[in-house]
Structures are given as C-alpha cells and as structure tokens.
PDB file of C-alpha atoms in Angstrom:
ATOM      1  CA  UNK A 593      -5.944  -1.721 -18.600  1.00 70.00           C
ATOM      2  CA  UNK A 594      -6.311  -5.145 -17.071  1.00 83.00           C
ATOM      3  CA  UNK A 595      -8.774  -6.215 -14.437  1.00 89.00           C
ATOM      4  CA  UNK A 596      -7.238  -8.386 -11.769  1.00 90.00           C
ATOM      5  CA  UNK A 597      -9.074 -10.030  -8.893  1.00 92.00           C
ATOM      6  CA  UNK A 598      -7.629 -10.317  -5.418  1.00 92.00           C
ATOM      7  CA  UNK A 599      -7.894 -14.113  -5.650  1.00 90.00           C
ATOM      8  CA  UNK A 600      -5.930 -14.279  -8.935  1.00 90.00           C
ATOM      9  CA  UNK A 601      -2.909 -16.615  -8.833  1.00 86.00           C
ATOM     10  CA  UNK A 602      -0.623 -13.671  -9.661  1.00 84.00           C
ATOM     11  CA  UNK A 603      -1.760 -11.592  -6.667  1.00 88.00           C
ATOM     12  CA  UNK A 604      -0.010 -12.188  -3.343  1.00 86.00           C
ATOM     13  CA  UNK A 605      -1.955 -11.113  -0.248  1.00 89.00           C
ATOM     14  CA  UNK A 606      -0.273  -9.982   2.942  1.00 89.00           C
ATOM     15  CA  UNK A 607      -2.005  -9.288   6.252  1.00 91.00           C
ATOM     16  CA  UNK A 608      -0.852  -5.903   7.508  1.00 94.00           C
ATOM     17  CA  UNK A 609      -1.558  -4.328  10.858  1.00 95.00           C
ATOM     18  CA  UNK A 610      -3.229  -1.020  11.506  1.00 97.00           C
ATOM     19  CA  UNK A 611      -0.983   0.787  13.993  1.00 95.00           C
ATOM     20  CA  UNK A 612      -0.485   4.244  15.429  1.00 92.00           C
ATOM     21  CA  UNK A 613       2.859   5.875  14.774  1.00 79.00           C
ATOM     22  CA  UNK A 614       4.487   9.262  14.938  1.00 71.00           C
ATOM     23  CA  UNK A 615       3.552  12.466  16.706  1.00 71.00           C
ATOM     24  CA  UNK A 616      -0.033  12.547  15.444  1.00 69.00           C
ATOM     25  CA  UNK A 617      -0.748   8.959  16.512  1.00 76.00           C
ATOM     26  CA  UNK A 618      -3.110   8.637  13.540  1.00 87.00           C
ATOM     27  CA  UNK A 619      -3.758   5.133  12.211  1.00 93.00           C
ATOM     28  CA  UNK A 620      -1.406   3.887   9.518  1.00 94.00           C
ATOM     29  CA  UNK A 621      -0.420   0.547   8.009  1.00 96.00           C
ATOM     30  CA  UNK A 622       2.680  -1.350   9.159  1.00 94.00           C
ATOM     31  CA  UNK A 623       4.221  -3.258   6.237  1.00 91.00           C
ATOM     32  CA  UNK A 624       6.030  -6.482   7.128  1.00 83.00           C
ATOM     33  CA  UNK A 625       9.758  -6.910   6.635  1.00 76.00           C
ATOM     34  CA  UNK A 626      10.575  -8.733   3.404  1.00 64.00           C
ATOM     35  CA  UNK A 627      12.191 -11.456   5.524  1.00 54.00           C
ATOM     36  CA  UNK A 628       8.879 -12.105   7.262  1.00 52.00           C
ATOM     37  CA  UNK A 629       6.798 -12.342   4.084  1.00 54.00           C
ATOM     38  CA  UNK A 630       7.156 -16.084   3.653  1.00 44.00           C
ATOM     39  CA  UNK A 631       5.240 -16.485   6.929  1.00 41.00           C
ATOM     40  CA  UNK A 632       2.564 -13.869   6.164  1.00 43.00           C
ATOM     41  CA  UNK A 633       1.626 -14.284   2.508  1.00 49.00           C
ATOM     42  CA  UNK A 634      -1.725 -15.977   2.209  1.00 47.00           C
ATOM     43  CA  UNK A 635      -1.242 -17.081  -1.395  1.00 47.00           C
ATOM     44  CA  UNK A 636       1.903 -19.085  -0.667  1.00 48.00           C
ATOM     45  CA  UNK A 637       4.206 -16.878  -2.751  1.00 46.00           C
ATOM     46  CA  UNK A 638       7.362 -15.691  -1.031  1.00 40.00           C
ATOM     47  CA  UNK A 639       8.220 -12.672  -3.168  1.00 50.00           C
ATOM     48  CA  UNK A 640       9.252  -9.363  -1.657  1.00 62.00           C
ATOM     49  CA  UNK A 641       6.892  -6.408  -1.553  1.00 73.00           C
ATOM     50  CA  UNK A 642       9.280  -4.471  -3.738  1.00 78.00           C
ATOM     51  CA  UNK A 643       9.033  -1.164  -1.834  1.00 85.00           C
ATOM     52  CA  UNK A 644      11.562   0.919   0.066  1.00 86.00           C
ATOM     53  CA  UNK A 645      11.486   3.999   2.261  1.00 90.00           C
ATOM     54  CA  UNK A 646      10.614   7.029   0.117  1.00 92.00           C
ATOM     55  CA  UNK A 647       8.972   5.126  -2.750  1.00 93.00           C
ATOM     56  CA  UNK A 648       5.605   6.390  -4.008  1.00 96.00           C
ATOM     57  CA  UNK A 649       3.272   3.555  -4.950  1.00 96.00           C
ATOM     58  CA  UNK A 650      -0.193   3.258  -6.441  1.00 96.00           C
ATOM     59  CA  UNK A 651      -2.688   2.098  -3.821  1.00 96.00           C
ATOM     60  CA  UNK A 652      -5.942   0.663  -5.174  1.00 96.00           C
ATOM     61  CA  UNK A 653      -9.091   0.588  -3.040  1.00 96.00           C
ATOM     62  CA  UNK A 654     -12.771   1.493  -3.451  1.00 91.00           C
ATOM     63  CA  UNK A 655     -12.279   1.151  -7.250  1.00 91.00           C
ATOM     64  CA  UNK A 656      -9.996   4.218  -7.120  1.00 94.00           C
ATOM     65  CA  UNK A 657      -6.269   4.697  -7.615  1.00 95.00           C
ATOM     66  CA  UNK A 658      -4.558   6.642  -4.869  1.00 97.00           C
ATOM     67  CA  UNK A 659      -0.881   7.268  -4.200  1.00 97.00           C
ATOM     68  CA  UNK A 660       1.054   6.537  -1.032  1.00 97.00           C
ATOM     69  CA  UNK A 661       4.604   7.238   0.060  1.00 96.00           C
ATOM     70  CA  UNK A 662       6.396   4.469   1.907  1.00 94.00           C
ATOM     71  CA  UNK A 663       7.867   5.813   5.160  1.00 93.00           C
ATOM     72  CA  UNK A 664      10.091   4.101   7.684  1.00 90.00           C
ATOM     73  CA  UNK A 665      10.573   4.350  11.419  1.00 88.00           C
ATOM     74  CA  UNK A 666      12.648   2.344  13.883  1.00 87.00           C
ATOM     75  CA  UNK A 667      10.281  -0.635  13.525  1.00 87.00           C
ATOM     76  CA  UNK A 668      10.076  -0.818   9.736  1.00 87.00           C
ATOM     77  CA  UNK A 669       8.042   0.459   6.791  1.00 91.00           C
ATOM     78  CA  UNK A 670       4.718   2.299   7.033  1.00 93.00           C
ATOM     79  CA  UNK A 671       1.991   3.727   4.853  1.00 95.00           C
ATOM     80  CA  UNK A 672       0.757   6.839   6.669  1.00 94.00           C
ATOM     81  CA  UNK A 673      -1.657   7.993   4.001  1.00 95.00           C
ATOM     82  CA  UNK A 674      -3.073   7.678   0.509  1.00 97.00           C
ATOM     83  CA  UNK A 675      -3.666  10.725  -1.667  1.00 97.00           C
ATOM     84  CA  UNK A 676      -5.247  11.705  -4.980  1.00 96.00           C
ATOM     85  CA  UNK A 677      -1.955  12.162  -6.861  1.00 96.00           C
ATOM     86  CA  UNK A 678       1.788  11.571  -6.569  1.00 96.00           C
ATOM     87  CA  UNK A 679       2.565  15.189  -5.657  1.00 95.00           C
ATOM     88  CA  UNK A 680       0.195  15.091  -2.686  1.00 96.00           C
ATOM     89  CA  UNK A 681       1.670  11.763  -1.580  1.00 96.00           C
ATOM     90  CA  UNK A 682       5.092  13.411  -1.448  1.00 94.00           C
ATOM     91  CA  UNK A 683       3.734  16.365   0.589  1.00 89.00           C
ATOM     92  CA  UNK A 684       0.861  14.815   2.574  1.00 74.00           C
ATOM     93  CA  UNK A 685      -0.129  17.924   4.559  1.00 81.00           C
ATOM     94  CA  UNK A 686      -1.683  19.415   1.416  1.00 85.00           C
ATOM     95  CA  UNK A 687      -4.329  16.840   0.516  1.00 90.00           C
ATOM     96  CA  UNK A 688      -7.087  14.693   1.928  1.00 94.00           C
ATOM     97  CA  UNK A 689      -5.782  11.457   3.416  1.00 95.00           C
ATOM     98  CA  UNK A 690      -7.951   8.837   1.698  1.00 96.00           C
ATOM     99  CA  UNK A 691      -6.361   6.019   3.727  1.00 97.00           C
ATOM    100  CA  UNK A 692      -7.677   7.522   6.978  1.00 95.00           C
ATOM    101  CA  UNK A 693     -11.125   7.868   5.364  1.00 96.00           C
ATOM    102  CA  UNK A 694     -11.054   4.224   4.194  1.00 97.00           C
ATOM    103  CA  UNK A 695      -9.963   2.932   7.597  1.00 97.00           C
ATOM    104  CA  UNK A 696     -12.666   4.992   9.316  1.00 95.00           C
ATOM    105  CA  UNK A 697     -15.382   3.977   6.815  1.00 96.00           C
ATOM    106  CA  UNK A 698     -14.495   0.322   7.426  1.00 96.00           C
ATOM    107  CA  UNK A 699     -14.258   0.572  11.210  1.00 96.00           C
ATOM    108  CA  UNK A 700     -10.536  -0.231  11.269  1.00 96.00           C
ATOM    109  CA  UNK A 701      -8.346   1.052  14.056  1.00 94.00           C
ATOM    110  CA  UNK A 702      -5.051   0.234  15.737  1.00 94.00           C
ATOM    111  CA  UNK A 703      -4.811  -3.492  16.444  1.00 94.00           C
ATOM    112  CA  UNK A 704      -6.947  -4.494  13.447  1.00 97.00           C
ATOM    113  CA  UNK A 705      -5.652  -6.060  10.233  1.00 96.00           C
ATOM    114  CA  UNK A 706      -6.334  -5.466   6.545  1.00 97.00           C
ATOM    115  CA  UNK A 707      -5.109  -7.248   3.433  1.00 95.00           C
ATOM    116  CA  UNK A 708      -2.438  -5.680   1.253  1.00 94.00           C
ATOM    117  CA  UNK A 709      -2.507  -7.236  -2.216  1.00 92.00           C
ATOM    118  CA  UNK A 710       0.635  -7.178  -4.367  1.00 89.00           C
ATOM    119  CA  UNK A 711      -0.912  -6.421  -7.775  1.00 90.00           C
ATOM    120  CA  UNK A 712       2.256  -5.214  -9.564  1.00 88.00           C
ATOM    121  CA  UNK A 713       5.294  -5.567  -7.291  1.00 84.00           C
ATOM    122  CA  UNK A 714       7.070  -2.250  -6.835  1.00 87.00           C
ATOM    123  CA  UNK A 715       4.189  -0.254  -8.319  1.00 92.00           C
ATOM    124  CA  UNK A 716       0.557  -1.175  -7.551  1.00 93.00           C
ATOM    125  CA  UNK A 717      -0.968  -2.607  -4.390  1.00 94.00           C
ATOM    126  CA  UNK A 718      -4.553  -3.147  -3.305  1.00 95.00           C
ATOM    127  CA  UNK A 719      -6.258  -2.772   0.053  1.00 97.00           C
ATOM    128  CA  UNK A 720      -9.224  -4.793   1.220  1.00 96.00           C
ATOM    129  CA  UNK A 721     -10.811  -6.188   4.334  1.00 97.00           C
ATOM    130  CA  UNK A 722     -10.114  -9.803   5.342  1.00 95.00           C
ATOM    131  CA  UNK A 723     -12.722 -12.046   3.758  1.00 94.00           C
ATOM    132  CA  UNK A 724     -13.583  -9.547   1.006  1.00 95.00           C
ATOM    133  CA  UNK A 725     -12.764 -10.025  -2.673  1.00 95.00           C
ATOM    134  CA  UNK A 726     -11.694  -7.055  -4.792  1.00 94.00           C
ATOM    135  CA  UNK A 727     -11.290  -6.337  -8.479  1.00 93.00           C
ATOM    136  CA  UNK A 728      -8.425  -4.024  -9.351  1.00 93.00           C
ATOM    137  CA  UNK A 729      -8.100  -1.980 -12.540  1.00 84.00           C
ATOM    138  CA  UNK A 730      -4.350  -2.166 -12.861  1.00 71.00           C
ATOM    139  CA  UNK A 731      -1.986  -1.563 -15.691  1.00 72.00           C
ATOM    140  CA  UNK A 732       1.698  -2.248 -15.378  1.00 58.00           C
ATOM    141  CA  UNK A 733       3.307   1.047 -14.461  1.00 53.00           C
ATOM    142  CA  UNK A 734       6.988   1.839 -14.459  1.00 49.00           C
ATOM    143  CA  UNK A 735       9.152  -0.873 -12.900  1.00 47.00           C
ATOM    144  CA  UNK A 736      11.412   1.594 -11.113  1.00 48.00           C
ATOM    145  CA  UNK A 737      11.381   5.043  -9.657  1.00 49.00           C
ATOM    146  CA  UNK A 738      13.287   8.021 -11.024  1.00 51.00           C
ATOM    147  CA  UNK A 739      15.725   7.555  -8.155  1.00 49.00           C
ATOM    148  CA  UNK A 740      16.391   3.981  -9.344  1.00 49.00           C
ATOM    149  CA  UNK A 741      17.015   5.246 -12.876  1.00 51.00           C
ATOM    150  CA  UNK A 742      19.383   7.945 -11.595  1.00 49.00           C
ATOM    151  CA  UNK A 743      21.314   5.359  -9.561  1.00 45.00           C
ATOM    152  CA  UNK A 744      21.625   3.165 -12.660  1.00 48.00           C
ATOM    153  CA  UNK A 745      22.944   6.077 -14.732  1.00 50.00           C
ATOM    154  CA  UNK A 746      25.407   7.166 -12.029  1.00 46.00           C
ATOM    155  CA  UNK A 747      26.637   3.608 -11.586  1.00 43.00           C
TER     156      UNK A 747
END
C-alpha cells in the first residue's frame, strides 16, 4: 500500500460543491462535468475524473476507506453518500452515510465547497477541506468495473 499526499504531483484536486438534491434534500457532492475539469483542477492537470453514473468508487477521508456510488440527475453526477463497504454503497438505505457525518463534522452545507482529490482515476478519490493537506493510504485497485469487463467480453 502506498501513501500519497494530496499535494503530490500525481494527485489532481477538484473543487466540488456541496448541494442538496433529490426528495430528501440531504447534502451531497456535485461532481463537475469532465468538460469543465480543465477550468476547475487546481493542480493544472486536465484529466477526466474517470467515473460514470452507477460506478462504485473508493472514497478516502478521515484516514478511512469508504465506498460511494456515483449517481446522476438532470444536472450531472453526484455523490449522495459514502458507506463502509461496496454492498452498502449499492443499497444506501441499509448503512450509515459516512459522507453526511463528515460534512456535518466539518460544518459543510449546501453552498460550501470541498476538495475532491483524484488519487487513482476511476477507482480512488480523496475528500478534504480547502486549505487542508491529506495523506491517503491508496493501492491501485481494479482499473474497471465488472460492467466494463462484461461490455468488453460482449463486444
């Protein structure tokens, strides 16, 4: 397992907005469109986030690894929660939403921003407050989801 700092040259940082979305109106994170990344990346990289609607990603914060499913609405991609394992991320009503806890613990609400660090594109991302520096314990996970593998096999 490698330790990577948020200010490492290989980590791209994107400011994301805390918004309210859906019927519950709970806070969630609005991910930028890939087309807009070149304007929002702080590190100067212009790579895509590497996530699509339905993907489950590792989300690293508070020195813990959580799992989040990427959702989409009419305005783009969202992270509505972070959970203790991949199964809970796929069925979020069953587990504790660690993203809501983190936002609350850090006084973040709709209209605020946080930093979303691209640690391993398509797999692992970090969360931190603007101005903070984080160390992520990140190993390179699988480069694609099972759905991607199935699409490759089916042609």
